[in-house]
Coordinates of C-alpha atoms in Angstrom, one line a residue:
Chain A
M1169 CA -121.2 106.9 -15.2
K1170 CA -123.4 104.0 -14.1
H1171 CA -123.6 100.8 -15.6
V1172 CA -127.1 99.0 -15.0
L1173 CA -127.7 95.1 -15.4
D1174 CA -130.9 93.4 -15.0
L1175 CA -131.0 89.6 -14.5
A1176 CA -134.3 87.9 -14.9
W1177 CA -135.2 84.4 -13.2
K1178 CA -136.5 82.2 -16.1
Q1179 CA -137.2 78.8 -14.3
N1180 CA -135.6 76.5 -11.9
M1181 CA -132.2 78.0 -11.5
A1182 CA -131.8 79.6 -14.8
F1183 CA -131.3 83.3 -15.2
E1184 CA -130.9 85.5 -18.3
T1185 CA -129.6 88.9 -19.1
D1186 CA -128.7 91.4 -21.9
L1187 CA -125.2 92.6 -22.0
D1188 CA -124.4 95.4 -24.6
G1189 CA -127.0 93.7 -27.0
H1190 CA -125.8 90.0 -26.2
K1191 CA -127.8 87.5 -24.4
L1192 CA -126.3 85.6 -21.4
V1193 CA -127.8 82.9 -19.9
L1194 CA -126.6 81.7 -16.2
D1195 CA -127.6 78.4 -14.8
A1196 CA -126.6 75.7 -12.1
A1197 CA -124.8 72.7 -12.7
E1198 CA -127.3 69.5 -12.8
E1199 CA -125.8 68.2 -9.6
S1200 CA -126.6 71.3 -7.9
G1201 CA -130.3 71.1 -9.0
G1202 CA -129.9 73.4 -12.1
D1203 CA -130.0 72.4 -15.8
D1204 CA -126.7 73.9 -17.2
S1205 CA -128.0 75.8 -19.8
G1206 CA -125.5 78.5 -19.2
P1207 CA -122.3 79.0 -17.0
R1208 CA -122.0 79.1 -13.4
P1209 CA -122.1 82.9 -12.3
K1210 CA -119.1 82.9 -9.9
K1211 CA -116.6 82.1 -12.7
L1212 CA -117.7 85.1 -14.7
M1213 CA -115.6 86.9 -12.4
L1214 CA -112.3 85.1 -13.8
A1215 CA -113.6 85.9 -17.3
S1216 CA -114.4 89.4 -16.4
L1217 CA -110.5 89.9 -15.1
A1218 CA -109.1 88.0 -18.2
G1219 CA -111.1 89.9 -20.7
C1220 CA -110.3 93.3 -19.1
T1221 CA -106.7 92.9 -18.6
G1222 CA -106.5 91.0 -22.0
M1223 CA -108.0 93.9 -24.0
D1224 CA -105.8 96.3 -22.4
V1225 CA -102.7 94.3 -23.2
V1226 CA -103.8 94.2 -26.9
M1227 CA -104.2 97.5 -27.1
I1228 CA -101.2 98.6 -25.4
L1229 CA -99.0 96.0 -27.7
K1230 CA -100.6 97.2 -30.8
K1231 CA -99.7 100.9 -29.7
M1232 CA -95.9 99.4 -29.4
K1233 CA -96.1 97.9 -32.5
V1234 CA -95.7 94.3 -31.1
E1235 CA -97.2 91.6 -33.1
V1236 CA -97.8 88.4 -31.4
A1237 CA -99.0 85.0 -33.0
G1238 CA -101.1 84.0 -30.0
F1239 CA -102.2 85.6 -26.8
N1240 CA -104.2 83.6 -24.0
V1241 CA -105.2 85.2 -20.5
I1242 CA -105.4 82.0 -18.0
V1243 CA -106.8 82.8 -14.5
E1244 CA -106.6 80.3 -11.7
G1245 CA -108.5 81.1 -8.8
D1246 CA -108.5 79.2 -5.5
V1247 CA -112.2 79.0 -4.0
A1248 CA -112.5 78.9 -0.1
D1249 CA -113.6 75.6 1.2
D1250 CA -116.2 77.1 3.7
H1251 CA -119.2 79.5 3.1
P1252 CA -119.0 81.9 1.4
K1253 CA -117.1 80.1 -1.2
K1254 CA -115.1 83.1 -2.5
Y1255 CA -112.1 83.4 -4.3
T1256 CA -109.3 83.9 -2.0
K1257 CA -106.2 84.1 -4.5
M1258 CA -106.1 84.6 -8.2
K1259 CA -103.1 83.9 -10.3
V1260 CA -103.1 85.8 -14.1
I1261 CA -101.0 84.0 -16.5
Y1262 CA -100.3 85.8 -19.9
Q1263 CA -99.2 83.4 -22.5
F1264 CA -97.8 84.8 -25.3
K1265 CA -96.9 82.9 -28.8
G1266 CA -94.4 84.2 -31.4
D1267 CA -90.9 84.3 -32.6
N1268 CA -88.2 86.9 -30.9
L1269 CA -90.9 88.7 -28.6
P1270 CA -89.4 91.7 -26.6
L1271 CA -90.1 90.4 -23.1
D1272 CA -89.7 94.0 -21.5
K1273 CA -92.4 95.5 -23.9
L1274 CA -94.7 92.5 -22.8
E1275 CA -93.9 93.1 -19.2
K1276 CA -94.6 96.7 -19.7
A1277 CA -98.0 96.1 -21.3
V1278 CA -98.8 94.0 -18.5
K1279 CA -97.8 96.4 -15.9
L1280 CA -99.6 99.2 -17.5
S1281 CA -102.8 97.4 -17.2
E1282 CA -102.6 96.0 -13.8
E1283 CA -101.4 99.2 -12.5
K1284 CA -103.1 101.7 -14.5
Y1285 CA -106.0 100.7 -16.6
C1286 CA -107.8 97.6 -15.6
G1287 CA -110.9 98.4 -13.5
V1288 CA -111.5 94.9 -12.4
S1289 CA -108.0 94.0 -11.2
A1290 CA -108.2 97.2 -9.0
V1291 CA -111.2 96.0 -7.6
Y1292 CA -110.1 92.3 -7.0
K1293 CA -106.7 93.4 -5.5
E1294 CA -108.5 95.1 -2.6
A1295 CA -110.1 92.0 -1.7
L1296 CA -107.5 88.9 -2.4
E1297 CA -104.1 88.2 -3.4
L1298 CA -103.7 88.9 -7.2
T1299 CA -100.4 87.5 -8.9
T1300 CA -98.9 87.6 -12.3
E1301 CA -97.1 85.6 -14.6
I1302 CA -95.9 85.9 -18.2
R1303 CA -95.1 83.0 -20.4
I1304 CA -93.8 83.0 -23.8
V1305 CA -94.6 79.5 -25.8
E1306 CA -93.3 78.4 -29.1
Chain B
M55 CA -110.8 74.0 -4.9
K56 CA -109.1 75.8 -8.1
H57 CA -111.0 77.0 -11.1
V58 CA -109.2 77.5 -14.3
L59 CA -110.2 79.9 -16.9
D60 CA -108.5 80.1 -20.2
L61 CA -109.5 83.2 -22.7
A62 CA -107.8 83.2 -26.2
W63 CA -107.3 86.0 -28.1
K64 CA -109.0 85.7 -31.3
Q65 CA -108.5 88.9 -33.6
N66 CA -108.8 92.6 -33.3
M67 CA -109.9 93.0 -29.5
A68 CA -112.2 90.0 -29.4
F69 CA -111.7 87.3 -27.0
E70 CA -113.2 83.8 -26.4
T71 CA -113.3 81.3 -23.8
D72 CA -115.2 78.0 -22.7
L73 CA -117.3 78.5 -19.5
D74 CA -118.6 75.1 -18.0
G75 CA -118.8 74.1 -21.7
H76 CA -120.5 77.1 -22.8
K77 CA -118.8 79.3 -25.2
L78 CA -118.4 83.4 -24.1
V79 CA -117.0 85.6 -26.7
L80 CA -115.9 89.2 -25.2
D81 CA -115.4 92.3 -27.3
A82 CA -114.9 95.8 -27.0
A83 CA -117.5 98.2 -28.6
E84 CA -116.9 99.6 -32.0
E85 CA -116.4 103.2 -30.7
S86 CA -113.3 101.5 -28.8
G87 CA -111.7 99.8 -31.5
G88 CA -113.6 96.5 -31.4
D89 CA -116.3 94.7 -33.3
D90 CA -118.9 94.4 -30.8
S91 CA -119.1 90.4 -31.5
G92 CA -119.7 89.9 -27.5
P93 CA -120.1 91.9 -24.1
R94 CA -117.5 94.3 -22.3
P95 CA -115.6 92.2 -19.7
K96 CA -116.0 94.6 -16.9
K97 CA -119.8 94.4 -16.8
L98 CA -119.6 90.6 -16.3
M99 CA -118.8 91.5 -12.7
L100 CA -122.3 92.8 -12.4
A101 CA -123.4 89.5 -14.0
S102 CA -121.5 87.6 -11.7
L103 CA -122.6 89.1 -8.8
A104 CA -126.5 89.0 -10.1
G105 CA -126.2 85.6 -10.8
C106 CA -124.5 84.4 -7.5
T107 CA -126.9 85.9 -5.2
G108 CA -129.9 85.3 -7.4
M109 CA -129.6 81.7 -7.5
D110 CA -128.8 81.7 -3.9
V111 CA -132.2 83.4 -3.1
V112 CA -134.1 80.9 -5.6
M113 CA -133.0 78.2 -3.7
I114 CA -133.5 79.8 -0.1
L115 CA -137.2 80.6 -1.1
K116 CA -137.8 77.1 -2.6
K117 CA -136.6 75.7 0.8
M118 CA -139.1 78.4 2.5
K119 CA -141.7 77.1 0.2
V120 CA -142.3 80.6 -1.0
E121 CA -143.5 81.1 -4.7
V122 CA -142.7 84.2 -6.4
A123 CA -144.5 85.1 -10.0
G124 CA -141.2 86.8 -11.1
F125 CA -138.0 87.8 -9.8
N126 CA -135.2 90.0 -11.2
V127 CA -131.9 90.9 -9.9
I128 CA -131.0 94.4 -10.9
V129 CA -127.2 95.6 -10.2
E130 CA -126.4 99.4 -10.5
G131 CA -122.6 99.9 -10.8
D132 CA -121.0 103.3 -10.2
V133 CA -117.8 103.6 -12.6
A134 CA -114.9 106.1 -11.6
D135 CA -114.1 108.6 -14.0
D136 CA -110.5 108.4 -14.2
H137 CA -108.3 105.3 -14.8
P138 CA -108.5 102.4 -13.5
K139 CA -112.2 102.8 -14.3
K140 CA -113.3 100.4 -11.6
Y141 CA -116.7 100.3 -9.7
T142 CA -116.7 102.0 -6.9
K143 CA -120.3 101.3 -5.5
M144 CA -122.7 98.8 -6.3
K145 CA -126.6 98.4 -5.7
V146 CA -128.2 95.2 -5.7
I147 CA -132.1 95.6 -6.1
Y148 CA -134.0 92.5 -5.5
Q149 CA -137.5 92.9 -7.4
F150 CA -139.9 90.2 -6.7
K151 CA -143.2 89.9 -8.4
G152 CA -146.2 88.1 -6.6
D153 CA -149.4 88.4 -4.7
N154 CA -149.2 88.8 -0.8
L155 CA -145.5 87.8 -0.7
P156 CA -144.1 87.7 3.0
L157 CA -141.7 90.4 3.3
D158 CA -139.6 88.9 6.3
K159 CA -138.8 85.7 4.3
L160 CA -137.7 87.6 1.4
E161 CA -135.6 89.6 3.6
K162 CA -134.2 86.6 5.3
A163 CA -133.4 84.9 1.9
V164 CA -131.4 87.9 0.9
K165 CA -129.6 88.7 4.0
L166 CA -128.5 84.8 4.0
S167 CA -127.3 85.0 0.5
E168 CA -125.4 88.3 1.3
E169 CA -123.9 87.5 4.9
K170 CA -123.5 83.5 4.3
Y171 CA -123.5 82.0 0.7
C172 CA -122.6 84.4 -1.9
G173 CA -119.0 84.3 -2.8
V174 CA -119.2 86.9 -5.5
S175 CA -120.6 89.8 -2.9
A176 CA -118.1 88.5 -0.1
V177 CA -115.2 89.8 -2.4
Y178 CA -116.9 92.6 -3.8
K179 CA -117.7 94.2 -0.3
E180 CA -114.1 94.2 0.6
A181 CA -113.2 96.6 -2.1
L182 CA -116.7 98.7 -2.7
E183 CA -119.4 99.8 -1.1
L184 CA -122.3 97.2 -1.6
T185 CA -125.9 98.0 -1.0
T186 CA -129.2 96.4 -1.1
E187 CA -132.8 96.8 -1.7
I188 CA -135.8 94.9 -1.9
R189 CA -138.6 95.6 -4.0
I190 CA -142.1 94.2 -4.6
V191 CA -143.9 95.0 -7.9
E192 CA -147.2 93.9 -9.0

């Protein structure tokens, strides 16, 4: 299967595309000569990873009949100081909220996403150090 | 420098985050159990690459005083058939529109982005085959 994305330059540093029928605008910050009409492109790498593994985990927990009161996927990315300013390390924090959550099942869901299902982490971990943490909050 | 992204689960397969002050919703397609309230996360990998290199090229061409009438960055990604369904190959097509465009300068701008500036391609090319094409259209 092939995915095709067409990103069109609008003006100054702003670009626009259609992703699955949803408009996405990307722009540089004002201090970088842009107009901040949309987010910076590199950070989409973090959103892509968080969304991919987050959806896997939601789906797996549903199958396991584990119900959570809240769930956040926090991704921390270390950026290189010199060009190319790439992510050199990422940490994915799976933060669950709920009473008496079964840690073993949460761990299994996260592991299944990371090792079997998530196509985004499968690419990133070839290129950078990817670590994981599970947090349960009140 | 560290970038932190916090993606919050909303309901069903939908997640939401704030990226540089801009709201981004991610969701699965209806046939995958979602409500299509936002794009699929994996495709953000393509948008991230297109935006990163596109902004580099716009900025470099501006410095070179090259004016284009139009500019699109098209990214084609080949997706693996089996889990994890990751991108195995990407092709970046830089499509410029304009009269008498100086191909040597366009090539130089693209090369500078790919080899020096773009932090997204710097990561992807460690993990998959990344190729480039420059097109000039009427």
